[in-house]
Structures are given as C-alpha cells and as structure tokens.
C-alpha cells in the first residue's frame, strides 16, 4: 500500500507485557484513541513513525508521475482538474507529516531520511506514466487501491493518524472518479485511444496489485500492527477486495484485465487471479525500478534548489519580528 | 538557530456561524504565510470563511496525567443535566 512492509516491533503475549503495556492494549481493545502526549510503548511509536512517514512520502512522491502530464493535458479543463488532484496530494502529504510530527520527529528530519534513501515510499510511483491514458489508469487504479487501504485506517488507534485519514478519504473519491472519467473517454474514443487505455491498464494492473504488499498471512509484524490497530486488514484481504471491485469496472470500459487466469469463483464469492511477480516488487523496493532514480532525484533537487528560498523567508520573518519588538530580537 | 519553519495550529470558521475549529497544523516562516498556506491547504473546497493561526509552541495543553483530577469531578455531578429531574407530564414541556 502507500505504506508497504512496515516493520513493527516484535509481538508480545499478554504475560510478557508490563502492567503499563497491558493497560495500553486494553485501551486499544476498547476502541479508545491514543493521543500524542499519552504514554505509549516505544515500539508503537516507532512503528507509527515508519508507517505514517512512508505514507506521507508516498503522497508527495506520488505527485511526480502525474505532475509529468500537467503541462500536456489535452484540454484546459483536464489540466485544471489534474492540477487540483496533484495539489490535493501535496495536502495529503502535509496532513500525514503533521500527524507524524506529533510522535516526536520533525518534518525536515523525515525529509532527510527520505532523501538519504533510509525511508521508503510506495513502489507504485517508481513506474513511468507514458501516455495521457496513464493519468486515467493512475486515478482509477492507484487512488482506488489507496482508498481500499485508507478507508479502514480512519478507525486506526492513533488519534492524529485517524484524523488525517478522515480528511484524506473525503478528497480521494474525486481522484478516483476523475481517473475513471478519463478512462471512459479514452475507451469510447478512436481505436487508437482505446488502445492507449488498454495499454495503460496492461502496464499498471500488476504494479497496482503490488501496492498491497506481499501476502502477510504469517507475518509477525502484521500481527503486532493489527493488535495495535495501526493495520486494519491483511494485505491479501484488501487485494481481493480491490480485484473484486475493479474487474466489473474494467468490463464496463470494454477493457481486458491482463490476467488470463482471472476467473469468478462462485464458492468464495470473489475472483481468482494471478499474483504479481514478487521478485519484481522486491527489486523495485531495492531501488531498481524503472523510475527510482528519477523520483528521488527530483525530490532531492526540489529540496536543495528551494533551500535559499526557505531560508530567505525565515530571515525575513526574523527581521520583521525584530522591527515590531526591537527588544525581543536580542 | 534552527532554520526549520515553525509549526502553526490552524483554526477555521465554516459558513454557518459556528466557532473556529481546529483543523490541523502546518509549517510556515511567519503568521502571514501561515494564513496563506492554511488557505491553500485547508479551504480548497469552501470549508471556511475565516482563519486563525497560532504558533504551536504558544499553546499550553493540559497534561494527560491530569485527566483524572481535571475531568473526573464532573462525573458525579449528574444533577447538572436536565434529565436528572423528573418533571410530571402534566406540567408540559420544560
Ligand atoms: Fe492521496
Ligand atoms: Fe489521491
């Protein structure tokens, strides 16, 4: 997902927990929200920083593949819509960085970890956006997959994270719909346009399935995160839901999901489908996807090129404050 | 001195005459920029007609460990709620 393979600290049985840890777990089990200054196990805090930080990084790195098409949108209206969508993603990044900061890191520290390659962002954004149809497929599939994961996270145990998710979910459905609207236009257009739409689906289908992360049936990390309610569903569960929701949408478009094994399974009430190539997934996470270097390079460049401007604004603010209260500036 | 922009808490008053409500936080070099950034981030869909910004460092919060002494005394004062009093139906709406 936007946060993939987040390591959490080892799972403890009830007997291994301290009295404080037991009381903490009881609060979570009762559905209480944990707020920033309250006591929390160090593992809970660290895992959340990794997860929310990775989620925030995904929002802002996710602006890059779509930003690629803003200047080349086919109409002024499409351009305005895409611009608004990409601007929303900047906001999502901000909400999440703010939530993460309540755990005792600063946004600049998180940025530095991202730029140093010490924190990850979702694998999906390391794929290129080659045609305008990709703007449709990204909104439809990538934001669609994100919604699948973010809706249950609105109920997560950490108050600031939950509030950020609620705010984000309000904005996501616009993202998915504008993407699907592009797909509808392309799929009902000329044969060449329909071909572009099919090609976008072909390229983005499996990377979208990878967003949910590998199967976590037996993962200790997942078990701990689930008992802390910072992970609400298993990866496989969400992936299945995503496929079940998306296949009829592809059928409506008259497009073919690029999976010959895709088949409705009456018994389970869902589709059987092929797993993505997980070796490709690990390879992309390790930094070897088609766009890893571009994406991180663009982030670092924006950060470094903007440094003089950020510093200039701070200098200006200090001077202005000194002018207002000369004594306070000493 | 740190060059990180300070954190601001953002309060927005919506269309319908309600109080300003805390909506989130953001970084900005000064109050003017905080208002502009808040406009861009928190009112993109007509959520507000007025913005307050306060430096997070200037907020004094009650501490979670004081929860008991601060808020528990209200628990036993049920008579502060109108439903504590049984008023006969004949009296009519009160
Ligand atoms: Fe987003
Ligand atoms: Fe989105």
Short mmCIF file of N, CA, C and O in Angstrom, two decimals, chain A residues 230-280:
data_model
loop_
_atom_site.label_atom_id
_atom_site.label_comp_id
_atom_site.label_asym_id
_atom_site.label_seq_id
_atom_site.Cartn_x
_atom_site.Cartn_y
_atom_site.Cartn_z
N UNK A 230 -3.03 -0.40 13.97
CA UNK A 230 -2.45 0.54 13.01
C UNK A 230 -2.41 -0.11 11.63
O UNK A 230 -2.03 0.49 10.65
N UNK A 231 -2.82 -1.36 11.60
CA UNK A 231 -3.09 -2.07 10.35
C UNK A 231 -4.43 -2.74 10.59
O UNK A 231 -4.62 -3.37 11.62
N UNK A 232 -5.38 -2.55 9.66
CA UNK A 232 -6.74 -2.98 9.96
C UNK A 232 -7.13 -4.27 9.22
O UNK A 232 -8.03 -4.97 9.65
N UNK A 233 -6.48 -4.54 8.09
CA UNK A 233 -6.82 -5.72 7.30
C UNK A 233 -5.54 -6.36 6.81
O UNK A 233 -4.52 -5.69 6.68
N UNK A 234 -5.62 -7.64 6.45
CA UNK A 234 -4.44 -8.28 5.88
C UNK A 234 -4.29 -7.81 4.43
O UNK A 234 -5.25 -7.37 3.79
N UNK A 235 -3.06 -7.90 3.92
CA UNK A 235 -2.77 -7.47 2.55
C UNK A 235 -3.62 -8.25 1.55
O UNK A 235 -4.13 -7.69 0.58
N UNK A 236 -3.73 -9.56 1.77
CA UNK A 236 -4.48 -10.39 0.83
C UNK A 236 -5.97 -10.04 0.81
O UNK A 236 -6.60 -10.04 -0.24
N UNK A 237 -6.48 -9.73 1.98
CA UNK A 237 -7.89 -9.37 2.10
C UNK A 237 -8.19 -8.11 1.25
O UNK A 237 -9.15 -8.06 0.50
N UNK A 238 -7.32 -7.11 1.40
CA UNK A 238 -7.54 -5.85 0.68
C UNK A 238 -7.34 -6.04 -0.83
O UNK A 238 -8.06 -5.48 -1.64
N UNK A 239 -6.33 -6.87 -1.18
CA UNK A 239 -6.07 -7.10 -2.61
C UNK A 239 -7.29 -7.78 -3.26
O UNK A 239 -7.71 -7.40 -4.35
N UNK A 240 -7.86 -8.76 -2.55
CA UNK A 240 -9.04 -9.46 -3.06
C UNK A 240 -10.20 -8.46 -3.26
O UNK A 240 -10.85 -8.47 -4.30
N UNK A 241 -10.41 -7.61 -2.29
CA UNK A 241 -11.49 -6.62 -2.39
C UNK A 241 -11.27 -5.70 -3.58
O UNK A 241 -12.20 -5.35 -4.30
N UNK A 242 -10.02 -5.32 -3.77
CA UNK A 242 -9.68 -4.42 -4.88
C UNK A 242 -9.98 -5.08 -6.22
O UNK A 242 -10.59 -4.48 -7.10
N UNK A 243 -9.57 -6.34 -6.37
CA UNK A 243 -9.80 -7.05 -7.63
C UNK A 243 -11.32 -7.18 -7.86
O UNK A 243 -11.82 -6.90 -8.96
N UNK A 244 -12.04 -7.58 -6.82
CA UNK A 244 -13.48 -7.77 -6.97
C UNK A 244 -14.19 -6.48 -7.38
O UNK A 244 -15.16 -6.49 -8.13
N UNK A 245 -13.70 -5.38 -6.88
CA UNK A 245 -14.32 -4.09 -7.21
C UNK A 245 -13.93 -3.62 -8.61
O UNK A 245 -14.73 -3.03 -9.32
N UNK A 246 -12.68 -3.91 -9.00
CA UNK A 246 -12.13 -3.30 -10.21
C UNK A 246 -12.51 -4.05 -11.49
O UNK A 246 -12.69 -3.42 -12.53
N UNK A 247 -12.62 -5.37 -11.40
CA UNK A 247 -12.88 -6.15 -12.62
C UNK A 247 -14.17 -5.71 -13.33
O UNK A 247 -14.16 -5.45 -14.54
N UNK A 248 -15.30 -5.56 -12.61
CA UNK A 248 -16.50 -5.09 -13.31
C UNK A 248 -16.33 -3.68 -13.91
O UNK A 248 -16.91 -3.38 -14.94
N UNK A 249 -15.52 -2.85 -13.26
CA UNK A 249 -15.27 -1.50 -13.79
C UNK A 249 -14.50 -1.58 -15.11
O UNK A 249 -14.75 -0.80 -16.03
N UNK A 250 -13.57 -2.53 -15.19
CA UNK A 250 -12.82 -2.73 -16.44
C UNK A 250 -13.77 -3.26 -17.51
O UNK A 250 -13.71 -2.83 -18.68
N UNK A 251 -14.66 -4.17 -17.12
CA UNK A 251 -15.63 -4.71 -18.08
C UNK A 251 -16.50 -3.60 -18.64
O UNK A 251 -16.77 -3.54 -19.84
N UNK A 252 -16.93 -2.69 -17.79
CA UNK A 252 -17.76 -1.58 -18.24
C UNK A 252 -17.03 -0.77 -19.31
O UNK A 252 -17.62 -0.30 -20.27
N UNK A 253 -15.73 -0.63 -19.12
CA UNK A 253 -14.94 0.15 -20.08
C UNK A 253 -14.69 -0.64 -21.37
O UNK A 253 -14.21 -0.08 -22.35
N UNK A 254 -14.99 -1.93 -21.35
CA UNK A 254 -14.69 -2.77 -22.51
C UNK A 254 -13.20 -3.08 -22.60
O UNK A 254 -12.69 -3.38 -23.67
N UNK A 255 -12.52 -3.01 -21.48
CA UNK A 255 -11.08 -3.31 -21.46
C UNK A 255 -10.86 -4.69 -20.82
O UNK A 255 -11.71 -5.18 -20.07
N UNK A 256 -9.71 -5.27 -21.12
CA UNK A 256 -9.41 -6.62 -20.62
C UNK A 256 -8.33 -6.56 -19.55
O UNK A 256 -7.24 -6.03 -19.79
N UNK A 257 -8.64 -7.09 -18.39
CA UNK A 257 -7.63 -7.19 -17.34
C UNK A 257 -6.56 -8.18 -17.81
O UNK A 257 -6.89 -9.28 -18.25
N UNK A 258 -5.28 -7.78 -17.76
CA UNK A 258 -4.23 -8.60 -18.37
C UNK A 258 -3.88 -9.83 -17.53
O UNK A 258 -2.75 -9.98 -17.09
N UNK A 259 -4.86 -10.68 -17.30
CA UNK A 259 -4.63 -11.87 -16.48
C UNK A 259 -5.49 -13.01 -17.01
O UNK A 259 -6.69 -13.07 -16.73
N UNK A 260 -4.90 -13.91 -17.80
CA UNK A 260 -5.68 -15.00 -18.39
C UNK A 260 -6.29 -15.91 -17.32
O UNK A 260 -7.28 -16.59 -17.59
N UNK A 261 -5.72 -15.91 -16.12
CA UNK A 261 -6.23 -16.80 -15.08
C UNK A 261 -7.38 -16.18 -14.28
O UNK A 261 -7.94 -16.80 -13.39
N UNK A 262 -7.72 -14.94 -14.61
CA UNK A 262 -8.78 -14.25 -13.87
C UNK A 262 -10.12 -14.96 -14.09
O UNK A 262 -10.53 -15.17 -15.23
N UNK A 263 -10.78 -15.34 -13.01
CA UNK A 263 -12.00 -16.13 -13.15
C UNK A 263 -12.86 -15.95 -11.91
O UNK A 263 -12.37 -15.98 -10.79
N UNK A 264 -14.16 -15.76 -12.12
CA UNK A 264 -15.07 -15.64 -10.99
C UNK A 264 -15.17 -16.97 -10.25
O UNK A 264 -15.30 -18.02 -10.86
N UNK A 265 -15.06 -16.94 -8.96
CA UNK A 265 -15.14 -18.15 -8.15
C UNK A 265 -16.40 -18.07 -7.29
O UNK A 265 -16.46 -17.31 -6.32
N UNK A 266 -17.39 -18.82 -7.70
CA UNK A 266 -18.70 -18.74 -7.05
C UNK A 266 -18.62 -19.08 -5.56
O UNK A 266 -19.23 -18.43 -4.72
N UNK A 267 -17.80 -20.10 -5.24
CA UNK A 267 -17.71 -20.56 -3.85
C UNK A 267 -17.22 -19.48 -2.90
O UNK A 267 -17.74 -19.30 -1.81
N UNK A 268 -16.17 -18.77 -3.32
CA UNK A 268 -15.65 -17.76 -2.39
C UNK A 268 -16.32 -16.41 -2.64
O UNK A 268 -16.09 -15.46 -1.88
N UNK A 269 -17.12 -16.32 -3.67
CA UNK A 269 -17.80 -15.05 -3.95
C UNK A 269 -16.83 -13.96 -4.34
O UNK A 269 -17.02 -12.79 -3.99
N UNK A 270 -15.77 -14.34 -5.03
CA UNK A 270 -14.77 -13.36 -5.47
C UNK A 270 -14.02 -13.92 -6.65
O UNK A 270 -14.25 -15.07 -7.05
N UNK A 271 -13.11 -13.13 -7.20
CA UNK A 271 -12.35 -13.58 -8.35
C UNK A 271 -11.10 -14.35 -7.92
O UNK A 271 -10.48 -14.01 -6.92
N UNK A 272 -10.76 -15.37 -8.70
CA UNK A 272 -9.41 -15.95 -8.61
C UNK A 272 -8.56 -15.14 -9.57
O UNK A 272 -9.02 -14.78 -10.65
N UNK A 273 -7.33 -14.86 -9.18
CA UNK A 273 -6.48 -14.04 -10.06
C UNK A 273 -5.02 -14.39 -9.85
O UNK A 273 -4.65 -15.03 -8.85
N UNK A 274 -4.17 -13.98 -10.78
CA UNK A 274 -2.74 -14.29 -10.68
C UNK A 274 -2.05 -13.29 -9.77
O UNK A 274 -2.37 -12.11 -9.77
N UNK A 275 -1.10 -13.79 -9.01
CA UNK A 275 -0.26 -12.93 -8.17
C UNK A 275 0.67 -12.13 -9.07
O UNK A 275 1.09 -12.59 -10.13
N UNK A 276 1.01 -10.92 -8.65
CA UNK A 276 2.06 -10.21 -9.39
C UNK A 276 3.41 -10.91 -9.21
O UNK A 276 3.54 -11.81 -8.37
N UNK A 277 4.38 -10.50 -9.98
CA UNK A 277 5.72 -11.05 -9.89
C UNK A 277 6.42 -10.41 -8.69
O UNK A 277 6.89 -9.27 -8.76
N UNK A 278 6.50 -11.18 -7.59
CA UNK A 278 7.02 -10.56 -6.36
C UNK A 278 8.52 -10.27 -6.43
O UNK A 278 9.02 -9.42 -5.70
N UNK A 279 9.23 -10.97 -7.31
CA UNK A 279 10.65 -10.65 -7.41
C UNK A 279 10.82 -9.25 -8.00
O UNK A 279 11.71 -8.50 -7.60
N UNK A 280 9.90 -8.89 -8.92
CA UNK A 280 9.93 -7.52 -9.46
C UNK A 280 9.66 -6.51 -8.33
O UNK A 280 10.33 -5.48 -8.22
#
